[in-house]
Short mmCIF file of C-alpha atoms and ligand atoms in Angstrom, two decimals:
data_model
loop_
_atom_site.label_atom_id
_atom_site.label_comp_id
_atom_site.label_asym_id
_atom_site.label_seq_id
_atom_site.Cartn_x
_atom_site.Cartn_y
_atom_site.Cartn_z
CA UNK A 18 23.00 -4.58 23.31
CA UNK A 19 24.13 -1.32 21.64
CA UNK A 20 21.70 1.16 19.80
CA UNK A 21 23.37 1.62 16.36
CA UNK A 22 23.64 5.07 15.00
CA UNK A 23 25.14 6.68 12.03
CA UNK A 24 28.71 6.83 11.60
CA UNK A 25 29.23 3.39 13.75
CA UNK A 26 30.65 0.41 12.58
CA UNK A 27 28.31 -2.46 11.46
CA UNK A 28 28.75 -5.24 13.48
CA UNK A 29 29.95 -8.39 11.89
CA UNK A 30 28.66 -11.74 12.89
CA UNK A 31 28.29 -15.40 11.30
CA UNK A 32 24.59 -16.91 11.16
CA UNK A 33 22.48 -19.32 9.24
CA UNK A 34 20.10 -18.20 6.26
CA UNK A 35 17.79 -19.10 3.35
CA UNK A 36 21.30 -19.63 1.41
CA UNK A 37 23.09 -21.21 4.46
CA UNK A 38 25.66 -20.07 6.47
CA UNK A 39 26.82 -16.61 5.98
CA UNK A 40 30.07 -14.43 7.15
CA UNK A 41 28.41 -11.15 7.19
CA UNK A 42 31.67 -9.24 6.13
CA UNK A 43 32.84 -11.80 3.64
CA UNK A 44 29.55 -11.58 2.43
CA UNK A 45 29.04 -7.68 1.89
CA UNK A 46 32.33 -7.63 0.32
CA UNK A 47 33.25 -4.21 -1.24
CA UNK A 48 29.22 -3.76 -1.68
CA UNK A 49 26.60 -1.94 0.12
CA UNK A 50 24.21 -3.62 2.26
CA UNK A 51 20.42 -3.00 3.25
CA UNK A 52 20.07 -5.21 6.23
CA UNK A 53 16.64 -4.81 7.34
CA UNK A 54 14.30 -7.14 9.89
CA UNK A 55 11.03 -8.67 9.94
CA UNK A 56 8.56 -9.37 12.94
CA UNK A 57 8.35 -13.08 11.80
CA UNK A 58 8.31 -15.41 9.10
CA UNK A 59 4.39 -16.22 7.68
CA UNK A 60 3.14 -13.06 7.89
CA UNK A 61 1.29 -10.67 5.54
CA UNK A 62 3.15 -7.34 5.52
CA UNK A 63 6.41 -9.45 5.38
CA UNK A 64 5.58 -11.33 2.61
CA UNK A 65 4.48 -7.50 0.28
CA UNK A 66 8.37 -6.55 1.73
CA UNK A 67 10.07 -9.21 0.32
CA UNK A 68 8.28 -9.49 -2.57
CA UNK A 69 8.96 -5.99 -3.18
CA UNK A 70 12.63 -6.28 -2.75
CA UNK A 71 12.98 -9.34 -4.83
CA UNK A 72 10.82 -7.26 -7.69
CA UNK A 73 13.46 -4.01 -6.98
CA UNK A 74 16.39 -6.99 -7.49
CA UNK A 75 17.84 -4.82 -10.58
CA UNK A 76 17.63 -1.42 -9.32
CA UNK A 77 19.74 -2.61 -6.02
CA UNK A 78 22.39 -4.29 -8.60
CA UNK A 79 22.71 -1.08 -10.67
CA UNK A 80 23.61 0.69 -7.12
CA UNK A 81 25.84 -1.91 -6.29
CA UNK A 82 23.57 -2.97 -3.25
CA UNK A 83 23.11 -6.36 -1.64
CA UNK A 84 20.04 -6.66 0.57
CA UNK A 85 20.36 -8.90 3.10
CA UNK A 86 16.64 -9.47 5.39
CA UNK A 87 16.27 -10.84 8.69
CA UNK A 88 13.61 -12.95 10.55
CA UNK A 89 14.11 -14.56 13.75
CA UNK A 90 12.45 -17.71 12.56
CA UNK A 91 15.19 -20.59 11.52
CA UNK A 92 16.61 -21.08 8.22
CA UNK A 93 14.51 -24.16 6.95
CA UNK A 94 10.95 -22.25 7.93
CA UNK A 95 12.23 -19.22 5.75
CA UNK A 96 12.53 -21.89 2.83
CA UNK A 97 9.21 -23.15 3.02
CA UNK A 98 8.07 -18.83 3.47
CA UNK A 99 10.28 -18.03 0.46
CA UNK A 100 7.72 -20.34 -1.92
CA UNK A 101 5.29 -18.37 -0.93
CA UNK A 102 6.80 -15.11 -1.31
CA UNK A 103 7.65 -16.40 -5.06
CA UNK A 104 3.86 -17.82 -5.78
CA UNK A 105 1.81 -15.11 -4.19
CA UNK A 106 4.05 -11.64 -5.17
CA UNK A 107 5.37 -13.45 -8.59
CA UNK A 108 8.95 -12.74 -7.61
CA UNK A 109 11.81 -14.61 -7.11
CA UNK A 110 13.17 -14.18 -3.88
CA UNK A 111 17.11 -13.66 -4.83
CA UNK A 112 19.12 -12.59 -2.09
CA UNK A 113 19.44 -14.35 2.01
CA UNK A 114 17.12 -14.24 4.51
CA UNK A 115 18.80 -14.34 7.61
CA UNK A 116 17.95 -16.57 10.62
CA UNK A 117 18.18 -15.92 13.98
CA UNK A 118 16.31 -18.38 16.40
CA UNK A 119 19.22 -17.24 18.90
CA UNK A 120 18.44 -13.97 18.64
CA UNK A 121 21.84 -13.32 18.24
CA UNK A 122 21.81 -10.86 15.40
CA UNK A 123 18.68 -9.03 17.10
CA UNK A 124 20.89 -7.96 19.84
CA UNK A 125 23.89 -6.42 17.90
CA UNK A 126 21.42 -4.48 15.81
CA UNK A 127 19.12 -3.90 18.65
CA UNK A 128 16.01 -5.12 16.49
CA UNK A 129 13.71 -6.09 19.63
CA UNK A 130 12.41 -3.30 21.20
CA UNK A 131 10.41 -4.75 24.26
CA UNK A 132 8.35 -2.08 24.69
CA UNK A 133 6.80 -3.24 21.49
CA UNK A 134 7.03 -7.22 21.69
CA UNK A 135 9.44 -8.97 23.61
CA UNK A 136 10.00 -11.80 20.84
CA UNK A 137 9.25 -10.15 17.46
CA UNK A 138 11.23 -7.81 15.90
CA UNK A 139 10.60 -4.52 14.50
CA UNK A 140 11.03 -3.61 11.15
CA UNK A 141 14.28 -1.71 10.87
CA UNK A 142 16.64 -0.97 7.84
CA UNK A 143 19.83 -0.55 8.23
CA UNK A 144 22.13 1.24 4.84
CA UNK A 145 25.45 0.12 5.22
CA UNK A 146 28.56 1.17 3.08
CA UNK A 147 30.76 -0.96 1.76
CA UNK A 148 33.65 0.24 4.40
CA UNK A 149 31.03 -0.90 6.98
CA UNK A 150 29.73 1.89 8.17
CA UNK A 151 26.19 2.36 8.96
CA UNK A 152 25.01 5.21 7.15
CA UNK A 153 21.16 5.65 7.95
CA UNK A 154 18.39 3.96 9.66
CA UNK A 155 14.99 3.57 9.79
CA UNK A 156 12.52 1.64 12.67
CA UNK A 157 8.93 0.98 12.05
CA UNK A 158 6.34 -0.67 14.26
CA UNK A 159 4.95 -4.29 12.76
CA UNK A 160 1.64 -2.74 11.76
CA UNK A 161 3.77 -0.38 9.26
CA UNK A 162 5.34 -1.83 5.84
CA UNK A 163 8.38 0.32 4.52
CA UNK A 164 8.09 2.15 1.68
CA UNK A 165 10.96 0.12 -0.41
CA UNK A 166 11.18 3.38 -3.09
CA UNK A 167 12.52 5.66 0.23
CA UNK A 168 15.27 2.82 0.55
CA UNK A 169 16.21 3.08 -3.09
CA UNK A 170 15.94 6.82 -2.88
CA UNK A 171 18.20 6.94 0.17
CA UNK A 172 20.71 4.98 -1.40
CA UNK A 173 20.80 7.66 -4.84
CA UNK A 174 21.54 10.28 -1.71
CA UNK A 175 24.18 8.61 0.28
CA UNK A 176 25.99 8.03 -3.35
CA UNK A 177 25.33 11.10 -4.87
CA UNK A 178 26.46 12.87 -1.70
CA UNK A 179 29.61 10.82 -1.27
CA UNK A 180 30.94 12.04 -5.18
CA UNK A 181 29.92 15.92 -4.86
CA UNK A 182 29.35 18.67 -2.42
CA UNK A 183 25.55 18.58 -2.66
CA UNK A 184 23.00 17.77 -0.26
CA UNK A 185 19.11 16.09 -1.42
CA UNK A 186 16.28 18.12 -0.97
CA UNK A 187 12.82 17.52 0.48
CA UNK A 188 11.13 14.88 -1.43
CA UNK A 189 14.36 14.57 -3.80
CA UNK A 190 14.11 12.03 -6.39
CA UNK A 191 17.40 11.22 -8.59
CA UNK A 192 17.40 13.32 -11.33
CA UNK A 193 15.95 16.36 -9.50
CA UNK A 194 18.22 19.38 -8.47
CA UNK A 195 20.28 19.08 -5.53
CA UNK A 196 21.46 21.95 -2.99
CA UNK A 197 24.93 22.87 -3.00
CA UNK A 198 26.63 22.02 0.68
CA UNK A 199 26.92 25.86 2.84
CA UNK A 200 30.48 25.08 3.34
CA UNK A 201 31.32 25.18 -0.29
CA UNK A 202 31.40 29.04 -0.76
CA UNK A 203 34.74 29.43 -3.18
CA UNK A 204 33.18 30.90 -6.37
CA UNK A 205 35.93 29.10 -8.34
CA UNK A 206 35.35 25.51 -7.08
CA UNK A 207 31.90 26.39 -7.90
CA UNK A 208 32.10 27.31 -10.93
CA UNK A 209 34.24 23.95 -11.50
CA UNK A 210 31.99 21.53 -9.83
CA UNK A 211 28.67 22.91 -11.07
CA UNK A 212 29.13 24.32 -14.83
CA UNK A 213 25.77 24.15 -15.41
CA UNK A 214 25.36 26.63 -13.15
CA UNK A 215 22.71 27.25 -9.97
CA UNK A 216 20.27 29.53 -8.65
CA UNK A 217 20.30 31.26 -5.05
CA UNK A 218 17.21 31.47 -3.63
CA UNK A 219 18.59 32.85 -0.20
CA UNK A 220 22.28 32.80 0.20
CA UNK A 221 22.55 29.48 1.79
CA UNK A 222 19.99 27.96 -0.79
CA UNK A 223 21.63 27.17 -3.57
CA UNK A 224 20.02 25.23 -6.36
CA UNK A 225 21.92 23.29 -9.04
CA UNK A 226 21.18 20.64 -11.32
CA UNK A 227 22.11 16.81 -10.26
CA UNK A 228 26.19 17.12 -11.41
CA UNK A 229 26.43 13.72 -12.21
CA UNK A 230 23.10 13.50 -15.07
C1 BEZ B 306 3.06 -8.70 9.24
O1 BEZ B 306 4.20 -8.82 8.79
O2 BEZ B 306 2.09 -8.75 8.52
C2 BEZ B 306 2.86 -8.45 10.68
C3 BEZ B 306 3.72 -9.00 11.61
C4 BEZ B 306 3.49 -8.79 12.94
C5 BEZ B 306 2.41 -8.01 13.35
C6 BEZ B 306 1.57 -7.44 12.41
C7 BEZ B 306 1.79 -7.67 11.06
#
C-alpha cells in the first residue's frame, strides 16, 4: 500500500460495481474523476452522500466530471442500497458504485486507515484529471459527511487554474475574483491576460476579476 499524493499517477485497476464490471481507465476516459469511499453500504451518512451526488449529477456533467464512489460491500448489496438511496433522498443514483469485498481497491488508494477501523473505510475523495493524475485529496473520519459543494468548488479551481495564471482565494466561489500567480510579473502579459484589469493590495496580492466570466 502506497499513500497517494498530488501529482501521482492514479492507479488503474478492474473491479465489480453497481453497473458491473469496470476498467477504471477505460472508464474515466478523457474525463475527470471524483473517486471517493464510503465506510459501508446501509449506512446513514452514506446514504445523504450519495444522494447528494446523484442530486449534483448536472453540475459534475457541465465540468466534464464522472464520479465514481466506493464501498467495500459487493456489487449486488450496493443494488439493493441504491433503492434506497433513490426512495429516501428522491434521487436517482446515476453513476457506479464500486465494490470491493477484496479490498483490493482500498489498498491502492490506501482507504483503510487502521488506526481508525481495520475493515471500514474512511471517507476520502480523490480529484483526478483526465491525464490521470491525482490532483487533490481529502480524508474524513466516518462520523464526518463531506461537504459535496467543496468538491464542486475544487473542481471550478483545478480548471480555472489549469487555463490562466491565477490562483483561488480563501473561501473562493466561481465567479469571485481570483489572485494573479507571483510568478507572473511581466506588465505586458498582464495587461494581455487580465484586460479588465486588477488591484494590488500588497505587491504580491494581486486581485483580478475571474478571466474566463
Ligand atoms: C455512516 O455512513 O452513517 C457511518 C458509517 C460508519 C460509522 C458512522 C457513520
Amino acid at each position: 500500500m502506497t499513500t497517494l499524493r498530488i501529482g501521482d499517477t492514479a492507479p488503474d485497476f478492474t473491479q465489480d460495481s453497481s453497473q458491473g464490471p469496470i476498467h477504471f481507465y477505460e472508464w474515466a476516459g478523457d474525463s475527470w474523476v471524483i473517486l471517493f469511499s464510503h465506510p459501508a453500504d446501509f449506512t446513514p451518512v452514506c446514504t445523504t452522500e450519495l444522494g447528494r451526488t446523484a442530486a449534483l449529477s448536472s453540475e459534475f456533467a457541465k465540468r466534464g466530471v464522472k464520479p465514481i464512489a466506493i464501498s467495500v460491500d459487493p456489487a449486488d448489496k450496493h443494488k439493493q442500497w441504491i433503492d434506497d438511496i433513490n426512495e429516501t433522498q428522491s434521487t436517482t443514483v446515476d453513476f457506479p458504485i464500486l465494490a470491493d469485498p477484496d479490498r483490493k481497491i482500498a489498498a491502492l488508494y490506501d482507504l483503510i486507515h487502521p488506526n481508525a477501523s481495520t475493515t471500514a473505510t474512511v471517507r476520502s475523495v480523490y480529484w483526478i484529471d483526465p491525464s490521470k493524475k491525482i490532483r487533490a485529496t481529502l480524508t474524513y473520519p466516518a462520523s464526518t459527511g463531506r461537504n459535496f459543494d467543496e468538491i464542486v468548488r475544487v473542481i471550478d479551481s483545478l480548471q480555472l487554474t489549469d487555463n490562466h495564471k491565477v490562483a483561488t482565494p480563501a473561501d473562493w466561489k466561481d465567479g469571485d475574483d481570483v489572485v494573479i500567480l507571483p510568478s507572473l510579473q511581466d506588465p505586458a502579459e498582464i495587461a494581455q491576460r487580465f484586460p479588465k484589469g486588477y488591484k494590488a493590495v500588497k505587491p504580491y496580492l494581486r486581485l483580478t476579476p475571474q478571466p474566463n466570466k
